[in-house]
mmCIF file of C-alpha atoms in Angstrom:
data_model
loop_
_atom_site.group_PDB
_atom_site.id
_atom_site.type_symbol
_atom_site.label_atom_id
_atom_site.label_comp_id
_atom_site.label_asym_id
_atom_site.label_seq_id
_atom_site.Cartn_x
_atom_site.Cartn_y
_atom_site.Cartn_z
ATOM 1 C CA MET D 342 -138.890 107.661 98.801
ATOM 2 C CA ASN D 343 -135.940 107.903 101.192
ATOM 3 C CA THR D 344 -135.106 110.474 103.831
ATOM 4 C CA SER D 345 -132.829 113.172 102.444
ATOM 5 C CA THR D 346 -129.687 114.469 104.106
ATOM 6 C CA GLN D 347 -131.747 117.443 105.295
ATOM 7 C CA GLY D 348 -134.261 115.091 106.928
ATOM 8 C CA LYS D 349 -131.547 112.978 108.543
ATOM 9 C CA ASN D 350 -129.891 116.112 109.907
ATOM 10 C CA LEU D 351 -133.212 117.267 111.387
ATOM 11 C CA ILE D 352 -133.577 113.935 113.184
ATOM 12 C CA LYS D 353 -129.949 113.914 114.331
ATOM 13 C CA GLN D 354 -130.222 117.444 115.689
ATOM 14 C CA ALA D 355 -133.497 116.742 117.474
ATOM 15 C CA GLU D 356 -132.440 113.383 118.906
ATOM 16 C CA GLY D 357 -128.826 114.153 119.679
ATOM 17 C CA CYS D 358 -126.395 111.257 119.856
ATOM 18 C CA ARG D 359 -125.512 109.446 123.049
ATOM 19 C CA LEU D 360 -123.188 106.497 122.880
ATOM 20 C CA THR D 361 -124.173 105.176 126.313
ATOM 21 C CA ALA D 362 -127.697 103.953 127.059
ATOM 22 C CA TYR D 363 -129.968 106.356 128.936
ATOM 23 C CA LYS D 364 -133.648 106.629 129.812
ATOM 24 C CA CYS D 365 -135.453 109.199 127.671
ATOM 25 C CA ALA D 366 -138.162 111.543 128.991
ATOM 26 C CA ALA D 367 -140.741 108.789 128.459
ATOM 27 C CA GLY D 368 -138.670 106.376 130.580
ATOM 28 C CA VAL D 369 -137.502 104.182 127.667
ATOM 29 C CA TRP D 370 -133.912 102.928 127.374
ATOM 30 C CA THR D 371 -132.368 104.742 124.408
ATOM 31 C CA ILE D 372 -128.989 104.933 122.666
ATOM 32 C CA GLY D 373 -127.436 106.573 119.612
ATOM 33 C CA TYR D 374 -129.853 108.822 117.732
ATOM 34 C CA GLY D 375 -132.959 107.812 119.676
ATOM 35 C CA HIS D 376 -132.666 104.067 118.997
ATOM 36 C CA THR D 377 -134.772 102.071 121.466
ATOM 37 C CA GLN D 378 -135.085 98.513 120.202
ATOM 38 C CA GLY D 379 -133.173 96.044 122.381
ATOM 39 C CA VAL D 380 -131.367 98.745 124.379
ATOM 40 C CA ARG D 381 -130.351 97.802 127.908
ATOM 41 C CA ALA D 382 -128.874 99.611 130.896
ATOM 42 C CA GLY D 383 -125.088 100.014 130.707
ATOM 43 C CA GLN D 384 -124.924 99.452 126.945
ATOM 44 C CA SER D 385 -122.350 101.423 124.939
ATOM 45 C CA ILE D 386 -121.879 101.764 121.172
ATOM 46 C CA THR D 387 -119.503 103.495 118.768
ATOM 47 C CA GLN D 388 -120.370 106.478 116.572
ATOM 48 C CA GLN D 389 -120.336 104.127 113.573
ATOM 49 C CA GLN D 390 -122.862 101.859 115.288
ATOM 50 C CA ALA D 391 -125.052 104.880 116.031
ATOM 51 C CA GLU D 392 -125.027 105.795 112.323
ATOM 52 C CA GLU D 393 -125.851 102.204 111.336
ATOM 53 C CA MET D 394 -128.720 102.051 113.841
ATOM 54 C CA LEU D 395 -130.125 105.304 112.481
ATOM 55 C CA ALA D 396 -129.970 104.017 108.898
ATOM 56 C CA ALA D 397 -131.671 100.746 109.868
ATOM 57 C CA ASP D 398 -134.321 102.507 111.954
ATOM 58 C CA LEU D 399 -135.157 104.971 109.166
ATOM 59 C CA ALA D 400 -136.273 102.180 106.840
ATOM 60 C CA ALA D 401 -139.233 101.260 109.083
ATOM 61 C CA TYR D 402 -140.299 104.876 109.510
ATOM 62 C CA GLU D 403 -140.008 105.566 105.791
ATOM 63 C CA ARG D 404 -142.264 102.573 105.058
ATOM 64 C CA ALA D 405 -144.849 103.811 107.561
ATOM 65 C CA VAL D 406 -144.880 107.293 106.031
ATOM 66 C CA GLY D 407 -145.116 105.778 102.544
ATOM 67 C CA LYS D 408 -148.230 103.851 103.604
ATOM 68 C CA VAL D 409 -149.897 107.100 104.680
ATOM 69 C CA SER D 410 -149.267 108.995 101.438
ATOM 70 C CA GLN D 411 -147.378 108.676 98.170
ATOM 71 C CA LYS D 412 -148.101 112.327 97.275
ATOM 72 C CA LEU D 413 -145.550 114.046 99.513
ATOM 73 C CA THR D 414 -142.792 116.406 98.492
ATOM 74 C CA GLN D 415 -139.310 115.521 99.740
ATOM 75 C CA GLU D 416 -139.624 118.124 102.513
ATOM 76 C CA GLN D 417 -143.016 116.801 103.600
ATOM 77 C CA PHE D 418 -141.701 113.232 103.572
ATOM 78 C CA ASP D 419 -138.642 114.191 105.644
ATOM 79 C CA ALA D 420 -140.794 116.026 108.197
ATOM 80 C CA CYS D 421 -143.193 113.063 108.441
ATOM 81 C CA VAL D 422 -140.302 110.637 108.943
ATOM 82 C CA SER D 423 -138.963 112.850 111.744
ATOM 83 C CA LEU D 424 -142.372 112.915 113.444
ATOM 84 C CA CYS D 425 -142.818 109.160 112.972
ATOM 85 C CA TYR D 426 -139.281 108.506 114.261
ATOM 86 C CA ASN D 427 -140.125 110.381 117.425
ATOM 87 C CA ILE D 428 -143.623 109.089 118.175
ATOM 88 C CA GLY D 429 -143.376 105.587 116.669
ATOM 89 C CA THR D 430 -144.986 103.981 113.654
ATOM 90 C CA GLY D 431 -148.151 102.865 115.434
ATOM 91 C CA ALA D 432 -148.868 106.300 116.851
ATOM 92 C CA PHE D 433 -148.011 107.966 113.553
ATOM 93 C CA VAL D 434 -150.184 105.857 111.248
ATOM 94 C CA SER D 435 -153.171 106.092 113.619
ATOM 95 C CA SER D 436 -152.749 109.832 114.261
ATOM 96 C CA THR D 437 -155.084 112.596 113.161
ATOM 97 C CA ALA D 438 -152.111 114.173 111.387
ATOM 98 C CA ALA D 439 -151.616 111.035 109.264
ATOM 99 C CA ALA D 440 -155.339 110.862 108.450
ATOM 100 C CA LEU D 441 -155.294 114.500 107.340
ATOM 101 C CA ILE D 442 -152.155 113.917 105.252
ATOM 102 C CA ALA D 443 -153.697 110.843 103.633
ATOM 103 C CA ALA D 444 -156.762 112.862 102.655
ATOM 104 C CA ASP D 445 -154.754 115.839 101.378
ATOM 105 C CA PRO D 446 -151.087 116.530 102.146
ATOM 106 C CA THR D 447 -151.485 120.280 101.624
ATOM 107 C CA PRO D 448 -150.272 122.220 104.694
ATOM 108 C CA ARG D 449 -153.280 123.776 106.419
ATOM 109 C CA PRO D 450 -154.209 124.959 109.918
ATOM 110 C CA GLU D 451 -155.982 121.786 111.072
ATOM 111 C CA LEU D 452 -153.006 119.664 109.981
ATOM 112 C CA GLU D 453 -150.604 122.013 111.743
ATOM 113 C CA ARG D 454 -152.639 121.745 114.974
ATOM 114 C CA ALA D 455 -152.725 117.942 114.760
ATOM 115 C CA TRP D 456 -148.986 117.865 114.030
ATOM 116 C CA LYS D 457 -147.979 120.167 116.834
ATOM 117 C CA SER D 458 -150.175 118.347 119.368
ATOM 118 C CA TRP D 459 -147.422 115.682 119.577
ATOM 119 C CA ASN D 460 -145.462 117.726 122.101
ATOM 120 C CA LYS D 461 -145.749 115.587 125.237
ATOM 121 C CA ALA D 462 -143.772 112.789 126.856
ATOM 122 C CA GLY D 463 -144.994 111.111 129.997
ATOM 123 C CA GLY D 464 -148.067 113.368 129.861
ATOM 124 C CA LYS D 465 -146.009 116.565 130.129
ATOM 125 C CA THR D 466 -145.468 119.178 127.435
ATOM 126 C CA LEU D 467 -141.753 119.348 126.715
ATOM 127 C CA ASP D 468 -140.092 122.453 125.314
ATOM 128 C CA GLY D 469 -137.785 120.282 123.191
ATOM 129 C CA LEU D 470 -140.765 118.602 121.533
ATOM 130 C CA VAL D 471 -142.509 121.931 120.971
ATOM 131 C CA LYS D 472 -139.370 123.170 119.184
ATOM 132 C CA ARG D 473 -138.974 119.926 117.229
ATOM 133 C CA ARG D 474 -142.587 120.028 116.015
ATOM 134 C CA ALA D 475 -142.109 123.662 114.950
ATOM 135 C CA LYS D 476 -138.986 122.766 112.927
ATOM 136 C CA GLU D 477 -140.722 119.767 111.372
ATOM 137 C CA TRP D 478 -143.767 121.855 110.491
ATOM 138 C CA GLN D 479 -141.573 124.547 108.974
ATOM 139 C CA LEU D 480 -139.958 121.884 106.777
ATOM 140 C CA TYR D 481 -143.311 120.245 105.975
ATOM 141 C CA SER D 482 -144.841 123.514 104.821
ATOM 142 C CA LYS D 483 -141.675 124.777 103.079
ATOM 143 C CA ALA D 484 -142.526 123.508 99.597
ATOM 144 C CA SER D 485 -146.008 124.981 99.843
ATOM 145 C CA SER D 486 -144.629 128.379 100.905
ATOM 146 C CA THR D 487 -142.125 128.360 98.059
ATOM 147 C CA LEU D 488 -144.817 127.387 95.562
ATOM 148 C CA SER D 489 -147.164 130.109 96.834
ATOM 149 C CA ALA D 490 -144.407 132.721 96.541
ATOM 150 C CA THR D 491 -143.618 131.561 93.003
ATOM 151 C CA ILE D 492 -147.274 131.668 91.962
ATOM 152 C CA PHE D 493 -147.661 135.111 93.534
ATOM 153 C CA GLY D 494 -144.549 136.309 91.675
ATOM 154 C CA ILE D 495 -145.831 134.971 88.354
ATOM 155 C CA ALA D 496 -149.248 136.542 88.925
ATOM 156 C CA ALA D 497 -147.654 139.897 89.786
ATOM 157 C CA ALA D 498 -145.520 139.737 86.642
ATOM 158 C CA ALA D 499 -148.594 138.925 84.530
ATOM 159 C CA VAL D 500 -150.460 141.889 86.006
ATOM 160 C CA ALA D 501 -147.466 144.145 85.337
ATOM 161 C CA VAL D 502 -147.241 142.920 81.738
ATOM 162 C CA ALA D 503 -150.982 143.322 81.269
ATOM 163 C CA GLY D 504 -150.782 146.823 82.709
ATOM 164 C CA SER D 505 -147.965 147.673 80.322
ATOM 165 C CA LEU D 506 -150.009 146.431 77.402
ATOM 166 C CA ILE D 507 -152.896 148.625 78.428
ATOM 167 C CA LEU D 508 -150.629 151.642 78.685
ATOM 168 C CA ILE D 509 -149.137 150.948 75.259
ATOM 169 C CA SER D 510 -152.521 150.624 73.579
#
């Protein structure tokens, strides 16, 4: 599975794009859309290079998410890639969130807690990470919410039809 446009846009929005190297909140040299590998002080890139770095970086994160679970919806996959992109493949695959997803990818409170616990950089809770985790979780649980609403709607229609049949009898 590959990250959808919606997933890429989530990452781009959360990461922002900086064409000159900077140190992120964790003190790591970063450039483009959160690219860290081989970045050095004073480095500059073009927008096109930032897009190419993002595309290349996504492949590693997509593989890591794929190793955790093959049973994800597109929304769940995109949200997982965003989380993995932010915390790194090692942290993602060894996380409680990944273990819970591997066991059962259904959105549930314990998975949400594990997911949203990744809100710190340098030991400090960051508002930007709290917001990012909330957006990722909203996307992750989107398919489940839609499915629940559909099932509820079908059940309500069946009850209405059954009630009509009783009234007709």
